[in-house]
Short mmCIF file of C-alpha atoms in Angstrom, two decimals:
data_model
loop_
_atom_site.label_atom_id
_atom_site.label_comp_id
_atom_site.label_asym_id
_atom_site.label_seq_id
_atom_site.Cartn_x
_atom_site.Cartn_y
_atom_site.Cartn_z
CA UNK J 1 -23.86 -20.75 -14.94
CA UNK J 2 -20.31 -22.73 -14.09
CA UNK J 3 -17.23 -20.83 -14.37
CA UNK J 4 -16.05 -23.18 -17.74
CA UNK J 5 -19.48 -22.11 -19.35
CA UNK J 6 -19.21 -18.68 -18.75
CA UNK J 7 -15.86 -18.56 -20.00
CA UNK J 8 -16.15 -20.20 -23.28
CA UNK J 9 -18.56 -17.28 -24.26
CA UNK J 10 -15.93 -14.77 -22.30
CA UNK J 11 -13.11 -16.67 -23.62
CA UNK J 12 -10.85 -14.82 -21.53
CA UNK J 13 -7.00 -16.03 -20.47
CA UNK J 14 -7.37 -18.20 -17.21
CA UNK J 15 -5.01 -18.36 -14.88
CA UNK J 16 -5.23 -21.27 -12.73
CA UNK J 17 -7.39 -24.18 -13.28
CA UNK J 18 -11.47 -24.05 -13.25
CA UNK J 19 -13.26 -24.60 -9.93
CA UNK J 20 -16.96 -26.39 -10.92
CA UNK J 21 -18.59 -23.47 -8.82
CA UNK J 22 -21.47 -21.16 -9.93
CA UNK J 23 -21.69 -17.55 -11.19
CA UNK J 24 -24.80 -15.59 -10.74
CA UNK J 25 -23.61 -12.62 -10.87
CA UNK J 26 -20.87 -9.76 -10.87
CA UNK J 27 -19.94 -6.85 -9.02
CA UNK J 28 -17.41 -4.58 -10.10
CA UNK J 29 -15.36 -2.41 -8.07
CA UNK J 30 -11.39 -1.80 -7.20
CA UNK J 31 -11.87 -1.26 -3.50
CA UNK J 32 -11.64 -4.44 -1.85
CA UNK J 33 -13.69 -3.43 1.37
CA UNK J 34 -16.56 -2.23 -0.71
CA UNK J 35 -16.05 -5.53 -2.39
CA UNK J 36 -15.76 -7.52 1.26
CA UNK J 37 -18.85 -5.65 2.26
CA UNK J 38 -21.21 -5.33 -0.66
CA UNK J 39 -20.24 -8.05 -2.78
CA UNK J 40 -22.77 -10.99 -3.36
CA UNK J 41 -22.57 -14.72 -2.84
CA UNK J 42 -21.37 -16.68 -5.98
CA UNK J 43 -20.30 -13.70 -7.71
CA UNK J 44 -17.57 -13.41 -10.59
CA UNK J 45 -15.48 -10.23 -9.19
CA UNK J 46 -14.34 -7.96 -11.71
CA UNK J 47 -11.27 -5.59 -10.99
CA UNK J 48 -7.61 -4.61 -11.68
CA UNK J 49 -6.55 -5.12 -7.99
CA UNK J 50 -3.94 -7.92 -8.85
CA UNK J 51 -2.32 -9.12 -5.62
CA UNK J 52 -3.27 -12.38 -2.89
CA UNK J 53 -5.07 -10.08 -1.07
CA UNK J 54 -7.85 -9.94 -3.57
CA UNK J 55 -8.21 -13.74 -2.91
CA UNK J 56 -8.57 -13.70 0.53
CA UNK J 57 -11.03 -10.88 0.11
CA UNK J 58 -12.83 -13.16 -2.28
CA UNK J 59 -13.29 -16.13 -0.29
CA UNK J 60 -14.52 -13.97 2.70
CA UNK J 61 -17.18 -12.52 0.13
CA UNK J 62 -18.53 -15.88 -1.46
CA UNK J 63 -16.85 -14.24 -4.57
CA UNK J 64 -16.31 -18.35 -6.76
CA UNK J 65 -14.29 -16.28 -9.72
CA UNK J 66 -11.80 -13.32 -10.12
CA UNK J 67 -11.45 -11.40 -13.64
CA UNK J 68 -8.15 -8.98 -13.84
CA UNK J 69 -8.95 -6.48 -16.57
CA UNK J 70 -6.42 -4.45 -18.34
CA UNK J 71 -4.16 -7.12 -18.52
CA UNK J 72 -2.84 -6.81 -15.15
CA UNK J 73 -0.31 -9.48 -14.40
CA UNK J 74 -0.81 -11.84 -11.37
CA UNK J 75 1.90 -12.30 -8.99
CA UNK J 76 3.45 -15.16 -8.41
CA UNK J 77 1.50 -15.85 -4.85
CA UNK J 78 -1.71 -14.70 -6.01
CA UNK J 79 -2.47 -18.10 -8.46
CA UNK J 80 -1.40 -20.55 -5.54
CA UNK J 81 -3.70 -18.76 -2.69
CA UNK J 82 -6.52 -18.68 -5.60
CA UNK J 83 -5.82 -22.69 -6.22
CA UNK J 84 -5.92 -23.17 -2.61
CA UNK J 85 -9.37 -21.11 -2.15
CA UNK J 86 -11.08 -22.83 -5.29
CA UNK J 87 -11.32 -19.52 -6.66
CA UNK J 88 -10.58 -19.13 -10.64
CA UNK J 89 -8.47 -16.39 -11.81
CA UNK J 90 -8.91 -15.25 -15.25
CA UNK J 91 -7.22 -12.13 -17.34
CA UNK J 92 -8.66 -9.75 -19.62
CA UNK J 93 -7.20 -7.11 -21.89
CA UNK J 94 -10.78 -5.06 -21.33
CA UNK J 95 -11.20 -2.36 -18.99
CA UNK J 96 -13.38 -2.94 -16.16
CA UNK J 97 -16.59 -1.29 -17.84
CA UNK J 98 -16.19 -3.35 -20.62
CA UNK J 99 -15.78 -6.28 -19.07
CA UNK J 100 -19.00 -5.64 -17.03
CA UNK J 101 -20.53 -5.56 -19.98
CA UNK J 102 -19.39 -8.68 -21.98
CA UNK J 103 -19.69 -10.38 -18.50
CA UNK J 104 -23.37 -9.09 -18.28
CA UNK J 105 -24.22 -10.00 -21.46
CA UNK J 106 -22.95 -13.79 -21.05
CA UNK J 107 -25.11 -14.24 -17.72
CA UNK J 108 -28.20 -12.57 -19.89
CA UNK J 109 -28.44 -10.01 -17.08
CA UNK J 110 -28.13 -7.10 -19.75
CA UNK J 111 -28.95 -7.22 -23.45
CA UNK B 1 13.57 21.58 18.01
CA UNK B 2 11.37 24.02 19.55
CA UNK B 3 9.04 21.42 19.97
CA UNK B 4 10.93 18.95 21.92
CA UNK B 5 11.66 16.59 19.85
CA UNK B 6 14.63 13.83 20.31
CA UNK B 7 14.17 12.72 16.55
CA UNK B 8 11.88 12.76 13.77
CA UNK B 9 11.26 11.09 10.73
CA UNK B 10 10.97 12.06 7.28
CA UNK B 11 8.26 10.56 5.04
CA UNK B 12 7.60 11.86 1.43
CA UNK B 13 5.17 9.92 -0.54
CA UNK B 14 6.62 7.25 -2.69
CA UNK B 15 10.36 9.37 -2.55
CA UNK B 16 13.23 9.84 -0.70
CA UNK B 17 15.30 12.17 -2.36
CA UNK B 18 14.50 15.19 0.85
CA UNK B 19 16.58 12.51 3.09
CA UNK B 20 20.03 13.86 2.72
CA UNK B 21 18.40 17.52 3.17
CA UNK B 22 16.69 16.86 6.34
CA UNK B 23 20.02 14.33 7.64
CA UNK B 24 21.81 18.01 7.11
CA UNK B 25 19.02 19.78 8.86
CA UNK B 26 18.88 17.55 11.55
CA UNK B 27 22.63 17.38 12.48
CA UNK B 28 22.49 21.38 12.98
CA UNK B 29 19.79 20.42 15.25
CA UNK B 30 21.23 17.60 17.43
CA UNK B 31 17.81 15.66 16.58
CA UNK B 32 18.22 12.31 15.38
CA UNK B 33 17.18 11.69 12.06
CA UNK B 34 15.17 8.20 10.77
CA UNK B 35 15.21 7.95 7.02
CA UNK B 36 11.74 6.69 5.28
CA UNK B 37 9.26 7.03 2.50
CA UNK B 38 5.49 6.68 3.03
CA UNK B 39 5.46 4.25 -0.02
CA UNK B 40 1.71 3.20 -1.86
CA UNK B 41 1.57 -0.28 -2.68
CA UNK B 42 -0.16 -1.51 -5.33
CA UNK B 43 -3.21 -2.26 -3.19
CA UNK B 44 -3.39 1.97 -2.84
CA UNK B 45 -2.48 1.81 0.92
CA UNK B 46 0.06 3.61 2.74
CA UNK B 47 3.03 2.16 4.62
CA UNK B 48 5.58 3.98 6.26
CA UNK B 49 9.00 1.97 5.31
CA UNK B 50 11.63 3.77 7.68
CA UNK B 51 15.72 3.29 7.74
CA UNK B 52 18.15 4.29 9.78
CA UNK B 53 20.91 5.52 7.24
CA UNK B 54 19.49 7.67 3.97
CA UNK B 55 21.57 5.01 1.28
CA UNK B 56 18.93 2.52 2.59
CA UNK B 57 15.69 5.15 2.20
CA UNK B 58 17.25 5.99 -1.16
CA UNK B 59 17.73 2.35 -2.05
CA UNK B 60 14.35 1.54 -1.64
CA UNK B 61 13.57 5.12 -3.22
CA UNK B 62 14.82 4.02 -6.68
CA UNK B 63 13.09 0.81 -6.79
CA UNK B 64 9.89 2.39 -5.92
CA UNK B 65 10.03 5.03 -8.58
CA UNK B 66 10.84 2.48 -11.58
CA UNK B 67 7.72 1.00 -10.30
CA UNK B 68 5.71 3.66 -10.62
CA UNK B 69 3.62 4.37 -13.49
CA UNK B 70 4.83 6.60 -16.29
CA UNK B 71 2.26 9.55 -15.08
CA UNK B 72 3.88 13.02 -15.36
CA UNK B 73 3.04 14.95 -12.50
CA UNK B 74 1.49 18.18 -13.69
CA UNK B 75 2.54 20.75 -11.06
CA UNK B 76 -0.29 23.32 -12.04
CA UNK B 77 -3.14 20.99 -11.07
CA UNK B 78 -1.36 18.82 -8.06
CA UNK B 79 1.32 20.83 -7.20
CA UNK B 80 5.54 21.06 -7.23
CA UNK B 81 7.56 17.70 -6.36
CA UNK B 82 10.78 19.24 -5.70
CA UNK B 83 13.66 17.94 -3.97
CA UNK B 84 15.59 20.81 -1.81
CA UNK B 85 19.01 20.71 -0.28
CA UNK B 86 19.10 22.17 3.16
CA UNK B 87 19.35 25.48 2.53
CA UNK B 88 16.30 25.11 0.70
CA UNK B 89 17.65 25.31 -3.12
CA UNK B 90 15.86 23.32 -5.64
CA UNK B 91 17.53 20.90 -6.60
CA UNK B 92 15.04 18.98 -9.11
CA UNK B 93 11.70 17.96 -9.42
CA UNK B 94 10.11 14.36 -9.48
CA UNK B 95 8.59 13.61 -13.35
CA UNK B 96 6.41 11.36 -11.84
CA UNK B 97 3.27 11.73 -10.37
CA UNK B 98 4.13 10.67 -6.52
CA UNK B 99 0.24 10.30 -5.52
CA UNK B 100 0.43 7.01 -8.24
CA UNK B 101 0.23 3.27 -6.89
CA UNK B 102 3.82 1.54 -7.38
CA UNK B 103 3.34 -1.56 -8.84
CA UNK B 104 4.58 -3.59 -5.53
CA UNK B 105 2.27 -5.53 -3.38
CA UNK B 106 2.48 -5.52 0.53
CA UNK B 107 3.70 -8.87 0.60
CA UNK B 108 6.87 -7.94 -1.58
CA UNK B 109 7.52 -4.67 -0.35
CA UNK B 110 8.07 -6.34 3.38
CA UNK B 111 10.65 -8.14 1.86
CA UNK B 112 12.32 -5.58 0.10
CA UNK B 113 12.09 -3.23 3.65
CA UNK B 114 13.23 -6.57 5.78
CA UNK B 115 16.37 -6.88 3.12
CA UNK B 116 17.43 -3.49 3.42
CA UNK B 117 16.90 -3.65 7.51
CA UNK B 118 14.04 -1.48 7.93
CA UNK B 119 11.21 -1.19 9.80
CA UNK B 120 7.57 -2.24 7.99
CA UNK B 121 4.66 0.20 9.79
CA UNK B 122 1.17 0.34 8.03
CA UNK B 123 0.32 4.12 8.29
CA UNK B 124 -2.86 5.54 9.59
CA UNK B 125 -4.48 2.19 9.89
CA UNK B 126 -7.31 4.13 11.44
CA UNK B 127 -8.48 6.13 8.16
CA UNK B 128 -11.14 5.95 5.94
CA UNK B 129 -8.46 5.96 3.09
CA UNK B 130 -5.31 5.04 1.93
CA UNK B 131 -4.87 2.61 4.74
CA UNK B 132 -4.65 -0.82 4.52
CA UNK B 133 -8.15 -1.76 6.18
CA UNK B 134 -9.72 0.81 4.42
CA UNK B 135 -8.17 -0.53 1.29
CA UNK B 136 -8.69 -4.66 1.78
CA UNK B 137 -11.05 -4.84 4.76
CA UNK B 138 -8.93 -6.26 7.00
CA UNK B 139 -5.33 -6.09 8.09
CA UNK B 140 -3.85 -8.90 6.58
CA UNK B 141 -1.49 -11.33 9.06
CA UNK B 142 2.17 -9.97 8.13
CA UNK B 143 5.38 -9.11 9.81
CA UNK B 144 4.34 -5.63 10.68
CA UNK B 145 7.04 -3.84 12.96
CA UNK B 146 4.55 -1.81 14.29
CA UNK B 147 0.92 -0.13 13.14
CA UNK B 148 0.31 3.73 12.87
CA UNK B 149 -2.72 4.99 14.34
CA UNK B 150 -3.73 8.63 14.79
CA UNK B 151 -6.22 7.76 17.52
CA UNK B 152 -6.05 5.67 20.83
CA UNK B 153 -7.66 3.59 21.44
CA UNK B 154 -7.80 2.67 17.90
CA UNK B 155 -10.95 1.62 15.90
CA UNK B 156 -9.39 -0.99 14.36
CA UNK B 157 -9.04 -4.76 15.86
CA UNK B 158 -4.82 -4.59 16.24
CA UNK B 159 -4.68 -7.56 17.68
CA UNK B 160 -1.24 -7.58 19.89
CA UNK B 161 0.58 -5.59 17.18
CA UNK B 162 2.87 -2.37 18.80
CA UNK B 163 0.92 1.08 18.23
CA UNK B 164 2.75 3.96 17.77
CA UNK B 165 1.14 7.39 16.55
CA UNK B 166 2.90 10.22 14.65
CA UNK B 167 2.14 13.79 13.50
CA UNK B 168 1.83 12.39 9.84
CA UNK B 169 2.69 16.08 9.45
CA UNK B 170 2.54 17.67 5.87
CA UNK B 171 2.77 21.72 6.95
CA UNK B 172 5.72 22.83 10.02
CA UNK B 173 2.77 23.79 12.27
CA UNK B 174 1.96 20.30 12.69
CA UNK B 175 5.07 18.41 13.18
CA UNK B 176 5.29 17.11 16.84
CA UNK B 177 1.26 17.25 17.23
CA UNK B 178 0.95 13.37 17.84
CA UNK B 179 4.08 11.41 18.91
CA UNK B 180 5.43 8.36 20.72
CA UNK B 181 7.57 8.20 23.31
CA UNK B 182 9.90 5.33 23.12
CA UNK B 183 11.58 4.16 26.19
CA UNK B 184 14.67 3.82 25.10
CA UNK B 185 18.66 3.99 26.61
CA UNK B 186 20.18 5.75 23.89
CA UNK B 187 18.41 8.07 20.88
CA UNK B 188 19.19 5.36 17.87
CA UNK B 189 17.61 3.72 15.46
CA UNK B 190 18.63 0.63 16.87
CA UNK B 191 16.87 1.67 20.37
CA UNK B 192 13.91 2.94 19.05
CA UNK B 193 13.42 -0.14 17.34
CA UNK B 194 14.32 -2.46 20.25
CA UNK B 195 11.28 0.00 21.63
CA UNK B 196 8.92 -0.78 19.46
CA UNK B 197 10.00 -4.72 19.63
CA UNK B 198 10.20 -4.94 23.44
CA UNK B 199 6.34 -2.67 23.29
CA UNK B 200 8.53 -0.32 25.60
CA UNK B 201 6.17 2.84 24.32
#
């Protein structure tokens, strides 16, 4: 599914503009070397961890999309580095579980 | 003292309200004293942001707290945050639970540390935890003064970054266990960070 689809069912805030990559799937987690090492390709990454180093950790990871959950606010350098990578940034007032499962639901990986 | 030391550095988690304490202490002493907090940025790793004079700790100790999150510290389950003078009198305690994130990424607190003329030295880059690899999976490129390791050689690809290791010490028995010998023409802050510029360790 392309980043634009997914979000119109999501219809979270996004950040910076949409990338015409694909999202398989998710992986949730707030540790960004878990994520770096267990993360998989074309993956939407799901976390509160709101800072450029989450982008560079993404684009390592084949991670194509970047949810910030609890309304975490990016900083200024994170949108420019995510621009630059291709990676979308989008913001969420859900908690991470929750957001696991509306993002779940919208790639039909979970009822 | 006893254990040789020419100076030593203070480090309390996310606070620097022990600095003017320990300046006292270490004047009785004749050991020069360096000024710092151990601050948590908001990517949960440690960096130890040190100073040479305690307004500049302190300075840097007030914006960290406002950027803190409104957590009380509840001294029953993680213990007392006091701040002593050097006699060792209470003097208050921290409302805020010190262990918390500050909202500050590494990227802005360099430049906060740079403005007030510190020095910028991820700590314990070697551990599992709390350390900046351990926290991003790498060691992002930055203006680090130095890294802290508590192992040499270090397990971590450092690249031609400075190492310097330190006791990290939280109890008396283990202050002076690891430390770094800077070579150095006069004990200062100045020298020891010419040191650590000039890799003269």
């Amino acid at each position: 599914m392309k980043i634009k689809e997914l979000n119109e069912i999501l219809n979270f805030e996004l950040l910076t503009t949409c990338p015409d990559s694909e999202i398989v799937t998710a992986y949730t987690s707030d540790l960004l070397s878990d994520v770096m090492g267990n993360a998989p390709d074309d993956s939407v990454l799901i976390t509160i961890q709101a800072h450029k180093n989450t982008i560079a950790v993404a684009s390592l990871a084949g991670i194509n999309a970047v949810i910030l959950c609890n309304n975490r606010k990016a900083p200024e350098d994170m949108l420019p580095a995510a621009e630059k990578e291709e990676i979308a940034v989008l913001s969420t007032g859900l908690n991470q579980f929750d957001t696991s499962i509306a993002v779940g639901r919208a790639l039909e990986l979970c009822k | 003292m006893g254990r040789g030391l020419d100076s030593a550095a203070i480090t309390d988690h996310n606070s620097a309200l022990n600095c003017r304490a320990f300046a006292a202490c270490c004047r009785k002493l004749g050991i020069l004293p360096i000024f710092g907090i151990e601050v948590t940025s908001i990517e949960e790793a440690h960096v130890l942001c040190l100073f040479e004079n305690v307004e500049q700790a302190e300075t840097l100790g007030g914006i960290i707290y406002e950027k803190l999150p409104d957590i009380p510290n509840i001294p029953e389950k993680f213990g007392d945050q006091v701040y002593v003078d050097e006699e060792e009198n209470i003097l208050g305690e921290v409302d805020k639970y010190l262990v918390s994130a500050a909202d500050i990424s590494l990227d802005e607190l360099l430049l906060i540390v740079r403005e007030l003329n510190g020095l910028f030295i991820p700590a314990h880059i070697d551990k599992p935890v709390f350390s900046i690899p351990s926290q991003l999976g790498f060691l992002p490129e930055m203006d680090y003064d130095a890294l802290e390791t508590t192992v040499i050689p270090c397990p971590v690809q450092t690249g031609d970054w400075t190492l310097i290791q330190n006791s990290d010490a939280h109890y008396l028995e283990d202050i002076g266990k690891r430390y770094t010998i800077y070579d150095t023409k006069s004990v200062s802050f100045p020298g020891i960070r010419t040191a650590i510029h000039t890799k003269n360790i």
